[in-house]
Coordinates of C-alpha atoms in Angstrom, one line a residue:
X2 CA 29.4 115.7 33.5
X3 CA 31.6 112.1 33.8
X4 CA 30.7 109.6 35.8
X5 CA 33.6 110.5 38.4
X6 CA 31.5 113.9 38.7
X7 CA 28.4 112.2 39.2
X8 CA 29.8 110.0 42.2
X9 CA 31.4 113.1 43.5
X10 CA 28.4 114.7 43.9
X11 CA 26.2 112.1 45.1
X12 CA 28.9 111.6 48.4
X13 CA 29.0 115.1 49.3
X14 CA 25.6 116.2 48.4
X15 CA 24.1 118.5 46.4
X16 CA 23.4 121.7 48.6
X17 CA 27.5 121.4 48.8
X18 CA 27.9 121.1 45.1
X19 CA 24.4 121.9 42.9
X20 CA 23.6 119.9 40.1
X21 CA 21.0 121.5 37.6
X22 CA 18.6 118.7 36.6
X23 CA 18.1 115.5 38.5
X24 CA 21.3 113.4 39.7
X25 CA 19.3 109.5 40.7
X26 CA 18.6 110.4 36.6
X27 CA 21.6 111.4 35.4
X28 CA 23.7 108.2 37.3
X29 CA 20.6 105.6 35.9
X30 CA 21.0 107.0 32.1
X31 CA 24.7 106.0 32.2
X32 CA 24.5 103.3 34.5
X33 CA 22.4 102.1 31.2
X34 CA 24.7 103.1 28.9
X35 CA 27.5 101.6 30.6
X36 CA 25.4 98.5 30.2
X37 CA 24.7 98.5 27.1
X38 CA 28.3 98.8 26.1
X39 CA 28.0 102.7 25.3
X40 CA 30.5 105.3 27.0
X41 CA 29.9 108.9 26.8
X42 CA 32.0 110.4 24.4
X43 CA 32.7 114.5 25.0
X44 CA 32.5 116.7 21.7
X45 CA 35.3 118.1 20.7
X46 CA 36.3 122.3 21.6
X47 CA 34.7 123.2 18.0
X48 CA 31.3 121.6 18.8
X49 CA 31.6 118.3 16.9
X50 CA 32.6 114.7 17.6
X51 CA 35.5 113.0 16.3
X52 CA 34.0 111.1 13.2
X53 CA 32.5 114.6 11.9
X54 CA 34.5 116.4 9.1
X55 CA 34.4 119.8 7.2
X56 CA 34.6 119.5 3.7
X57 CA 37.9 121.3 4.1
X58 CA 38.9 118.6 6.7
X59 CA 37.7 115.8 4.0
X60 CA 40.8 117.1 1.8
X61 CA 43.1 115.7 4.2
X62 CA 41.8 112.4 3.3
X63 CA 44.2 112.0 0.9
X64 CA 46.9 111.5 3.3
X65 CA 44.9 108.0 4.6
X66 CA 46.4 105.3 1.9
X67 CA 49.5 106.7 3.9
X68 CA 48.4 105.5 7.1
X69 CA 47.0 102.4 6.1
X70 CA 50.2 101.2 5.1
X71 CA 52.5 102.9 8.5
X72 CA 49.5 100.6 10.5
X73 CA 47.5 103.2 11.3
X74 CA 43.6 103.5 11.3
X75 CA 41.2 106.6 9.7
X76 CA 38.4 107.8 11.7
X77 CA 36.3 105.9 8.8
X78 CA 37.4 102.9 9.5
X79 CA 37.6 103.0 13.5
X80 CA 33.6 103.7 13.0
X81 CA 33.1 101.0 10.6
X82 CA 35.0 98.1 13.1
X83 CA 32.7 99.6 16.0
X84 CA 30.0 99.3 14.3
X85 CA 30.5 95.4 13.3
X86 CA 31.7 94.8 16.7
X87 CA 29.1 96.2 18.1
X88 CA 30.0 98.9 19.8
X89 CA 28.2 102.6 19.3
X90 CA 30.5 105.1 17.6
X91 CA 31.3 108.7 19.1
X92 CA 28.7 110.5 16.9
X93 CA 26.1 107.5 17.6
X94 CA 26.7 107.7 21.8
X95 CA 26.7 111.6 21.7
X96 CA 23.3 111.9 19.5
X97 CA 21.7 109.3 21.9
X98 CA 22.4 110.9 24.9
X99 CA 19.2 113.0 25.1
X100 CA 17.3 109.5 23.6
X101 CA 18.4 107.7 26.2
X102 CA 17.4 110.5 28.9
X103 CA 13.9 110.9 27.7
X104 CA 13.2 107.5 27.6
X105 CA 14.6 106.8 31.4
X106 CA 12.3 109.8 32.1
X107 CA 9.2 108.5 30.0
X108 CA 8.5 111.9 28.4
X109 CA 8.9 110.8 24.5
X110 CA 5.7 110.8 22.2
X111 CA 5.0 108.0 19.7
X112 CA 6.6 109.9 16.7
X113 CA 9.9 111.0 18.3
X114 CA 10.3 107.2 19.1
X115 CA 9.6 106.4 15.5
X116 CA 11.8 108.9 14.4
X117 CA 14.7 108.9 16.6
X118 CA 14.4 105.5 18.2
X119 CA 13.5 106.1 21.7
X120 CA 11.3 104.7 23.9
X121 CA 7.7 104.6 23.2
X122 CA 5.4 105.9 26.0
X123 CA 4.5 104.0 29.4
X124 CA 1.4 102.3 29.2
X125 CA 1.4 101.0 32.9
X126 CA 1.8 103.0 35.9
X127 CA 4.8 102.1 38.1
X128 CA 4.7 100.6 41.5
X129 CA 4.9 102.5 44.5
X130 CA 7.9 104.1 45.7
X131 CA 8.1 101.4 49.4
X132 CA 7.3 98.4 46.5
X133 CA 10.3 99.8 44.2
X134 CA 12.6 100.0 48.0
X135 CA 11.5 96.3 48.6
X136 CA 12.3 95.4 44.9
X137 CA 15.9 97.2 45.5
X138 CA 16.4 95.1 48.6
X139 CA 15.9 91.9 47.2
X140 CA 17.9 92.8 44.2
X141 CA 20.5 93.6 46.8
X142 CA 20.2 90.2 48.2
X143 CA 17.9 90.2 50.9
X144 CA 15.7 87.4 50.6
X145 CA 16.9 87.0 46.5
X146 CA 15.1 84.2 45.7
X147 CA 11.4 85.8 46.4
X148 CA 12.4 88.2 42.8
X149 CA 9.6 85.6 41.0
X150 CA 7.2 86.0 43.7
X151 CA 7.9 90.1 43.3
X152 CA 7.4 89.8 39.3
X153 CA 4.6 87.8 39.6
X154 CA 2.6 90.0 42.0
X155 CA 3.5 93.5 40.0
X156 CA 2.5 91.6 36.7
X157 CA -0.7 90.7 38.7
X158 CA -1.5 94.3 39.4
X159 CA -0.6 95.8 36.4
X160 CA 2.4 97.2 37.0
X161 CA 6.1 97.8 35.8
X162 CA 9.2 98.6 37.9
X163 CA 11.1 102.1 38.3
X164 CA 13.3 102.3 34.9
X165 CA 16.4 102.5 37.3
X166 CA 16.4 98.9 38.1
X167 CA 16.2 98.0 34.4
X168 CA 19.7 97.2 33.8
X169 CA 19.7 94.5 36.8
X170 CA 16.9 92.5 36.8
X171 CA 17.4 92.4 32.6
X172 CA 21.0 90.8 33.7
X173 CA 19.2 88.6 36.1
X174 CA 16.5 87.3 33.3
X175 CA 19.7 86.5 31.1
X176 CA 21.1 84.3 33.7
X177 CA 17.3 83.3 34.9
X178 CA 14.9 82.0 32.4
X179 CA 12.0 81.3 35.1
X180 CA 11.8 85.3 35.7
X181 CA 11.1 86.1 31.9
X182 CA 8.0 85.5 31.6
X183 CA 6.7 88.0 33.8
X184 CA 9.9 90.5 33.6
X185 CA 8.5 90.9 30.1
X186 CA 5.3 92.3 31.1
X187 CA 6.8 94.9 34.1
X188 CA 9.5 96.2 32.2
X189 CA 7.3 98.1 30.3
X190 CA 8.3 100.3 27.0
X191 CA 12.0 101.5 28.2
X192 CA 12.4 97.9 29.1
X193 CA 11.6 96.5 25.9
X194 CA 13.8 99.3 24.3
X195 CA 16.5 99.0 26.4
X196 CA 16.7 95.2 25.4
X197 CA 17.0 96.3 21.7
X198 CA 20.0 98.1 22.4
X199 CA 21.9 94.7 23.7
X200 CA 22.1 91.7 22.8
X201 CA 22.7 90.2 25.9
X202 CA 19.0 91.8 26.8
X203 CA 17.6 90.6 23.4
X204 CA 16.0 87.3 25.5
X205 CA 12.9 90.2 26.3
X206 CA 11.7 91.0 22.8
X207 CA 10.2 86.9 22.8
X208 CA 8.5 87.3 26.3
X209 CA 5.3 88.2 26.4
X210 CA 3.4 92.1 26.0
X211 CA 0.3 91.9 26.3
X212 CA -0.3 91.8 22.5
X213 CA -3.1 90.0 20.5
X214 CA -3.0 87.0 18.4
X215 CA -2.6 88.7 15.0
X216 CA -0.4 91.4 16.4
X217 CA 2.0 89.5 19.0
X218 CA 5.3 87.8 19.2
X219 CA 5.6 84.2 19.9
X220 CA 5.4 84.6 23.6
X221 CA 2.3 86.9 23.1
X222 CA 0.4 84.6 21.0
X223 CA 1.1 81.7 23.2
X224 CA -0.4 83.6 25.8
X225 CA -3.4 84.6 24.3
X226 CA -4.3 81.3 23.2
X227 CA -3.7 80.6 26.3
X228 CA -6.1 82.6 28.1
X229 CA -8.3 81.8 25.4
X230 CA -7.9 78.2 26.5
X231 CA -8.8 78.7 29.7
X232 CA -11.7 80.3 28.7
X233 CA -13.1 78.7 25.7
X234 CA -11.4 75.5 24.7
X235 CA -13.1 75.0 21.8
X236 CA -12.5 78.3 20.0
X237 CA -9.0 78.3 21.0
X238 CA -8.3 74.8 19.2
X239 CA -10.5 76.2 16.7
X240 CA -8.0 79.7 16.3
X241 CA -4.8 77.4 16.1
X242 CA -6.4 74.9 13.3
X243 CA -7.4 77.9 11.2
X244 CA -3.7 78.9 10.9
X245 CA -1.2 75.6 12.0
X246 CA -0.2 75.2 8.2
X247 CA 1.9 78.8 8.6
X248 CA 3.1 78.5 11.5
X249 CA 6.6 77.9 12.4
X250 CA 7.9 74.5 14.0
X251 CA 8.9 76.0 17.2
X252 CA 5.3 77.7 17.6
X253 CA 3.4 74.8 16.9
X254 CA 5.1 72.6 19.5
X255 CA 4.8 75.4 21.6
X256 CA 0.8 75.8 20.9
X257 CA 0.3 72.1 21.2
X258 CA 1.5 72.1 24.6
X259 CA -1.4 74.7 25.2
X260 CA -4.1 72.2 24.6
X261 CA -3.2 70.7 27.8
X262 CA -5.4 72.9 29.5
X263 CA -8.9 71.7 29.3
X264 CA -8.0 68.8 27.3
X265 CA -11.0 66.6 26.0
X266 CA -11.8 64.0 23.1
X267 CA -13.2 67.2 20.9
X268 CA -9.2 68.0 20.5
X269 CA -8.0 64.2 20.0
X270 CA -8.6 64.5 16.3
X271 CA -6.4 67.6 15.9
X272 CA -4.1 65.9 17.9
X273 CA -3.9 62.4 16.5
X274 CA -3.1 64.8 12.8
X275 CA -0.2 65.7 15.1
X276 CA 1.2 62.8 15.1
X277 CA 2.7 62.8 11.5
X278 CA 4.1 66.9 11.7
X279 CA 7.6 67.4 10.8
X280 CA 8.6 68.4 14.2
X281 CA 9.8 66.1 17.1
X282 CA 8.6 67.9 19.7
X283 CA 5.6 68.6 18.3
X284 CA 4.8 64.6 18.0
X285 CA 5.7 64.2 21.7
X286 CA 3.5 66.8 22.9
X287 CA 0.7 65.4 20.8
X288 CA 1.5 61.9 22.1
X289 CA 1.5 63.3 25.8
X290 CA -1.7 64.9 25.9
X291 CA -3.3 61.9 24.0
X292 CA -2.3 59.4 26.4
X293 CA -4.4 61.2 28.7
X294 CA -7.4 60.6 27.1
X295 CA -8.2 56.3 27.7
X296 CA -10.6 56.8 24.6
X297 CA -8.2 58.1 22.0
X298 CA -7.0 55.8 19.3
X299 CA -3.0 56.2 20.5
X300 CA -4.7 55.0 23.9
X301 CA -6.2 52.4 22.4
X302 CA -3.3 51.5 20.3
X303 CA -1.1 51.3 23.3
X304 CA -3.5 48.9 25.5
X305 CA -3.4 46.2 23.1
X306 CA 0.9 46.6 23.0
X307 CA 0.5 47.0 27.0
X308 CA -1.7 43.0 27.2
X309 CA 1.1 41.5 24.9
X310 CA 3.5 42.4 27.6
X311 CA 1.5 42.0 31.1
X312 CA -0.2 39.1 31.9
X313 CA -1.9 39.4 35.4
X314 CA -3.1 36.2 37.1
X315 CA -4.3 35.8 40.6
X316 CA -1.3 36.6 42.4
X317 CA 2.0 37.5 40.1
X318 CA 2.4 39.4 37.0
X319 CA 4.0 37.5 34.2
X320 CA 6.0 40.1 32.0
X321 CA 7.0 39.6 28.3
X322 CA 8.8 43.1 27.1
X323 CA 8.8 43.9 23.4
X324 CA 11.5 42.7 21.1
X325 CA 11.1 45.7 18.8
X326 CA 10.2 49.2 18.3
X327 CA 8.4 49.4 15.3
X328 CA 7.7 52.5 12.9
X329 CA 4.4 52.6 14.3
X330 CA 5.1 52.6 18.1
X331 CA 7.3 55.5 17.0
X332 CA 4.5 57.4 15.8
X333 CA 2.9 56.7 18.7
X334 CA 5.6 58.6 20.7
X335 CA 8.1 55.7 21.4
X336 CA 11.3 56.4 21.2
X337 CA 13.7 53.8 20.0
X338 CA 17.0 55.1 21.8
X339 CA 17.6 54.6 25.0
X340 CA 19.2 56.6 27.5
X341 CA 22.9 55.4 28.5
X342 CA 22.4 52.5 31.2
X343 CA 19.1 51.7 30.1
X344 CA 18.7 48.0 27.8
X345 CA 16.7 48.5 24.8
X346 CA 14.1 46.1 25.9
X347 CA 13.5 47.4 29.0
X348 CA 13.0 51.1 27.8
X349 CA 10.5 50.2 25.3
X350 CA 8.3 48.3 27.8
X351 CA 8.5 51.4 30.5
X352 CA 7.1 53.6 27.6
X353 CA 4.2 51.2 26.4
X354 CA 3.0 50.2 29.7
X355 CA 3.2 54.4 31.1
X356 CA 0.9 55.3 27.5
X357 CA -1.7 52.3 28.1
X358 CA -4.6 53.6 29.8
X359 CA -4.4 52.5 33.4
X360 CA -7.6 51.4 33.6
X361 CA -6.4 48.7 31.9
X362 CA -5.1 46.8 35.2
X363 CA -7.4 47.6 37.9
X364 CA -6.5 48.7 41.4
X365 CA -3.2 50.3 42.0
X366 CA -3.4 48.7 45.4
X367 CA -3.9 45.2 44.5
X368 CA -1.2 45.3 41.6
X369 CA 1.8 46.4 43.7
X370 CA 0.9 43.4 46.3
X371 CA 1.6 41.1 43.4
X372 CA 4.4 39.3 42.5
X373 CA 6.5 40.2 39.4
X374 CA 9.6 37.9 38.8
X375 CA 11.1 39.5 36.0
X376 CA 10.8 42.9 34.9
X377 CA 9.6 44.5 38.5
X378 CA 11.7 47.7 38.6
X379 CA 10.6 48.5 34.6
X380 CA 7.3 47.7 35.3
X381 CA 6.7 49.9 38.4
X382 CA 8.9 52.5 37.2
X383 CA 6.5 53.1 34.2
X384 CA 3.3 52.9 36.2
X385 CA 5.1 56.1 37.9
X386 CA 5.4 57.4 34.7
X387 CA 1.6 56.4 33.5
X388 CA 0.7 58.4 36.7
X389 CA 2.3 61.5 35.8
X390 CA 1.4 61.2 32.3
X391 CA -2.6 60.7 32.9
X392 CA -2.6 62.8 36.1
X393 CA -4.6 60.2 37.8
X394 CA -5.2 61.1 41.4
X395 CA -6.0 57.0 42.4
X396 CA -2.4 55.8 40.8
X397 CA -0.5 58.8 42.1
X398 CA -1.5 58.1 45.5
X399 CA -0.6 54.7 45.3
X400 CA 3.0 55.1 43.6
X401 CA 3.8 57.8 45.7
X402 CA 3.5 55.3 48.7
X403 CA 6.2 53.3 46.5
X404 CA 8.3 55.8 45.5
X405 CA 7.4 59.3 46.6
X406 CA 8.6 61.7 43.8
X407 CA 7.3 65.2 43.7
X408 CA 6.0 64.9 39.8
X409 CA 3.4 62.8 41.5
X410 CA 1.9 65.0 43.6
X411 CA 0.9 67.3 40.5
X412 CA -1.9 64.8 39.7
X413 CA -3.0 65.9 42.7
X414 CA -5.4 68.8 44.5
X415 CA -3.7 71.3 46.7
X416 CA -5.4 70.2 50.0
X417 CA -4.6 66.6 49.2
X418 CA -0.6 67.6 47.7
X419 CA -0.6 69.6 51.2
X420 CA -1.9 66.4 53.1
X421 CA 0.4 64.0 51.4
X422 CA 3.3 66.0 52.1
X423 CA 2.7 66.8 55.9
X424 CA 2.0 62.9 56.8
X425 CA 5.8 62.6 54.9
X426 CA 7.2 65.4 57.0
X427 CA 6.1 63.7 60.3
X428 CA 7.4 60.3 59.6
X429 CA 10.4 61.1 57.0
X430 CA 13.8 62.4 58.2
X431 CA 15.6 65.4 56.8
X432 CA 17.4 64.9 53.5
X433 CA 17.6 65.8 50.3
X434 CA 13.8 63.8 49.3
X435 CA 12.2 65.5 52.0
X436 CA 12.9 68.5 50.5
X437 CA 12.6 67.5 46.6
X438 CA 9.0 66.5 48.0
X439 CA 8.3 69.9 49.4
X440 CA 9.5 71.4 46.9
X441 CA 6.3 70.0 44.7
X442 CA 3.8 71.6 46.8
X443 CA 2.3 74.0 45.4
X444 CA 1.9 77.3 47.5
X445 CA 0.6 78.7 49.7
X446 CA 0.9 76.2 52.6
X447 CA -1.8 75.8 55.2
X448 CA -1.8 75.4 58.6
X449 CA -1.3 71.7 58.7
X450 CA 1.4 71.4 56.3
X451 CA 3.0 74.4 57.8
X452 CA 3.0 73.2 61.2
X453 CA 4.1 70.2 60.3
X454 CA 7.5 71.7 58.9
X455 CA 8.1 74.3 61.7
X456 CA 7.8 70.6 63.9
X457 CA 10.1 69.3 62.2
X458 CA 12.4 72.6 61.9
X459 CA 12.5 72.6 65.8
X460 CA 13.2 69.1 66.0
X461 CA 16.3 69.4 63.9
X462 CA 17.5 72.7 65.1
X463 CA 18.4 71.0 68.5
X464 CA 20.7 68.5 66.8
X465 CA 21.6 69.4 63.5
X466 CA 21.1 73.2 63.2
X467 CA 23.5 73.0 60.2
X468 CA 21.4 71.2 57.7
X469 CA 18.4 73.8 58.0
X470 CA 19.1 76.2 55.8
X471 CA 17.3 74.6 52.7
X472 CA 14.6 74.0 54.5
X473 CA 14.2 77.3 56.7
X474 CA 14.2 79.0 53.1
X475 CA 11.4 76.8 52.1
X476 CA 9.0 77.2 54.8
X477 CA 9.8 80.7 54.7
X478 CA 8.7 81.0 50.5
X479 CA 6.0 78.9 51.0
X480 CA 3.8 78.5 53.8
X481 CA 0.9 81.1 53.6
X482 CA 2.4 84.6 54.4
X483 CA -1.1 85.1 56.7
X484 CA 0.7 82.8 58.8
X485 CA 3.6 85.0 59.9
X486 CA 1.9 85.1 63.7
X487 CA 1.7 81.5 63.8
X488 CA 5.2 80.9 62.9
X489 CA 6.5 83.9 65.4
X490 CA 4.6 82.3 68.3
X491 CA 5.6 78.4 67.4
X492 CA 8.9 78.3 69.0
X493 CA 11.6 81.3 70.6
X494 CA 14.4 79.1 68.6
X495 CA 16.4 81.4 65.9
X496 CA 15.6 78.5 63.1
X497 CA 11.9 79.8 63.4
X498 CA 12.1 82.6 64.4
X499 CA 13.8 83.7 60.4
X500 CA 10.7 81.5 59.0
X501 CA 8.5 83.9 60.6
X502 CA 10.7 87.5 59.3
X503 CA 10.8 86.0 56.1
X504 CA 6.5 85.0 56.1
X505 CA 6.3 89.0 57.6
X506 CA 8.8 90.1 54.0
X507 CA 6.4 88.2 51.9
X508 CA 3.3 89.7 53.5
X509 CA 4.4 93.3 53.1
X510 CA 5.6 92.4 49.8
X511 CA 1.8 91.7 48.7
X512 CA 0.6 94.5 50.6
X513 CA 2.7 97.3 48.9
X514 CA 1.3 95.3 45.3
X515 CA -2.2 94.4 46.1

């Protein structure tokens, strides 16, 4: 049956016009193929496809040196161009019809798949049929931008999306890398097949399984040793030193960045090795996670660069900024270029003063009371930096008060992030900072932050209603979906009012995946 059958029956139904075998099936199987760049190619009156030939047939072959040279193309070689472009040739789209059936269905066994290529059996049940309804609604672009928050809670529970959405949300991870991770994990088997079939899917073969460290991709490995981090530090840094020799350059910047998580001097000679790989990145992320430990030697290194620089009397900071970058500072995780706009001076005292330990200086407080004649901005700027770099709760607090970016606030707890941000809400205007700051905070929001926004939401809606929208949507994807009550009851105005039907989305959204 064509596709033009297919939509002909679906509008007039199917007690008007039967339909042996299931139709939502039949339409999602080419729907795929479609997809995947496959058309269904009917067999010809005698049973066989066009590229198939009799051996009486293959006698007529000699007539092809004939049409080669009138401009005409054999069968042959019309397969052979599909093939490098591609594209799946009659007898390849007709053999894989049933493949591609059976694999939308989930009823092949591990050899067929083997043999035949199909899809290998579910391993994950699928969500429920009102979770898969929500998932098609916000595919259809209701409420679009909670498709992470969807992923995140079926990966959560264990479980992988109804094979007819496939297609979609794998052309949503190619244009959206922050849904891969956990698209990987709920697409399940006919996902991960379906991905082989195009290459514009291919992006899911490196996203995570669920496989173990000797058995996994990339993605998989990562997140084992991941887990494992979490879990037991030491034996994870122990598992990557075994085996960081063979390992590829990508993996090990990729594995170095895991350390981050329950970082302590027992990794800083593993890392300070680091230094010297082959790989950029790699160096960086070693330098990075270093600089957060005030006792490693890079830490050390970088204090006494950081006291030729600052000199701190009672009341003014005397700044001297370095005159070179040296192979060594390099090492260290300097970089000699700077950015377009940015003197060469000036960029390598931002980097030496945000690696020095800041412990170094004293109290944030105290400092940024002080007088600097030359060199203010740099210097500032990189105690930002240092701040984000270190995670230190004391300096973040401080420089947020002097320049309040929403890195800072991850070197903070969720209560105090929350806190931070609801005393900016109440005394900040609306504009683009208020809402780069918001956008920091982790979720869920309490009570106070949340009141705090739906203040300022009614406020605004009675003089600029037009300059909501941003912030409507954030309130709405953050605040604490157990606060969909609060929110109803706050104001009557419409502003608030599509807070609190987006807070009620998001809570049945959990509820149909807890």
């Amino acid at each position: 049956m064509t596709w033009d059958d297919l939509a002909s029956t679906a509008l007039v139904g199917t007690d008007r016009r039967p339909y042996e075998g299931d139709l939502l099936e039949s339409a999602a199987v080419e729907v795929v193929r479609r997809r995947a760049g496959q058309q269904l190619i009917e067999p010809s009156r005698n049973g066989r496809t066009e590229d198939q030939t009799t051996a009486g047939e293959q006698a007529e072959g000699e007539s092809t040196e004939g049409q080669r040279a009138g401009g005409e193309t054999t069968a042959r070689e019309a397969t052979a161009r599909e093939r490098a472009e591609g594209r799946t040739t009659a007898r390849e789209a007709t053999a894989g019809e049933g493949a591609e059936s059976k694999a939308l269905a989930g009823e092949t066994t591990a050899g067929e798949a083997t043999e035949q290529g199909w899809a290998n059996d579910e391993e994950l049940p699928a969500v429920t049929a009102q979770a898969a309804e929500r998932l098609a609604r916000i595919l259809g672009g209701e409420y679009d931008r909670l498709l992470p928050e969807w992923l995140a809670a079926a990966s959560t529970a264990g479980r992988r999306v109804p094979p007819y959405v496939l297609p979609e949300l794998l052309d949503r991870g190619r244009r959206d890398q922050s849904i891969r991770a956990n698209l990987g994990l709920v697409a399940g088997q006919r996902g991960r097949w379906l991905a082989a079939l195009n290459p514009d899917w291919a992006y899911l073969l490196e996203e995570p399984t669920g496989e173990t460290w000797e058995l996994g991709s990339s993605a998989d490995r990562r997140a084992y040793l991941s887990h494992l981090r979490r879990h037991d530090p030491k034996q994870a840094r122990a598992l990557l030193e075994a085996g960081w020799e063979r390992e590829g350059p990508d993996d090990r910047a990729a594995f170095v960045e895991v350390l981050a998580d329950g970082l302590s001097m027992d990794d800083e000679p593993f890392l300070e090795q680091a230094l010297d790989d082959r790989r950029r990145e790699v160096r960086q992320q070693a330098a990075n996670l270093l600089t957060r430990l005030p006792e490693s030697r890079l830490a050390q290194r970088m204090a006494v660069r950081a006291r030729s620089c600052l000199t701190v009397t009672r009341s003014t900071i005397i700044v001297e900024a370095p005159t070179a970058c040296d192979k060594a500072m390099e090492r260290d995780g300097i970089r000699a270029k700077p950015p377009r706009g940015t003197g060469e001076r000036a960029w390598w005292l931002q980097q030496v003063i945000a690696r020095a330990p800041l412990a170094l200086w004293g109290s944030p407080a105290k400092l940024l009371k002080m007088k600097i004649p030359d060199w203010d901005g740099e210097v500032k700027t990189a105690w930002v930096r240092a701040a984000v770099l270190q995670r230190d709760p004391e300096w973040a607090r401080a420089m947020f008060a002097w320049d309040p970016i929403a890195d800072l606030l991850e070197a903070l707890g969720s209560d105090e992030q929350q806190q931070l941000a609801a005393d900016f809400v109440k005394k900040h205007d609306l504009d683009s900072q208020l809402i780069m700051v918001l956008g920091g905070v982790s979720s869920h929001w309490r009570e106070k932050l949340a009141t705090a926004v739906l203040r300022k939401i009614t406020k605004v809606a009675t003089t600029q209603p037009w300059n909501l929208g941003e912030l409507i949507k954030l309130a709405g994807e953050h605040i604490d979906p157990a606060l969909a009550e609060l929110a109803e009851n706050y104001s009557p105005v419409q502003p608030i009012q599509q807070v609190a039907a987006l807070l009620r989305f998001r809570a049945d959204l959990m509820k149909e995946l807890s």
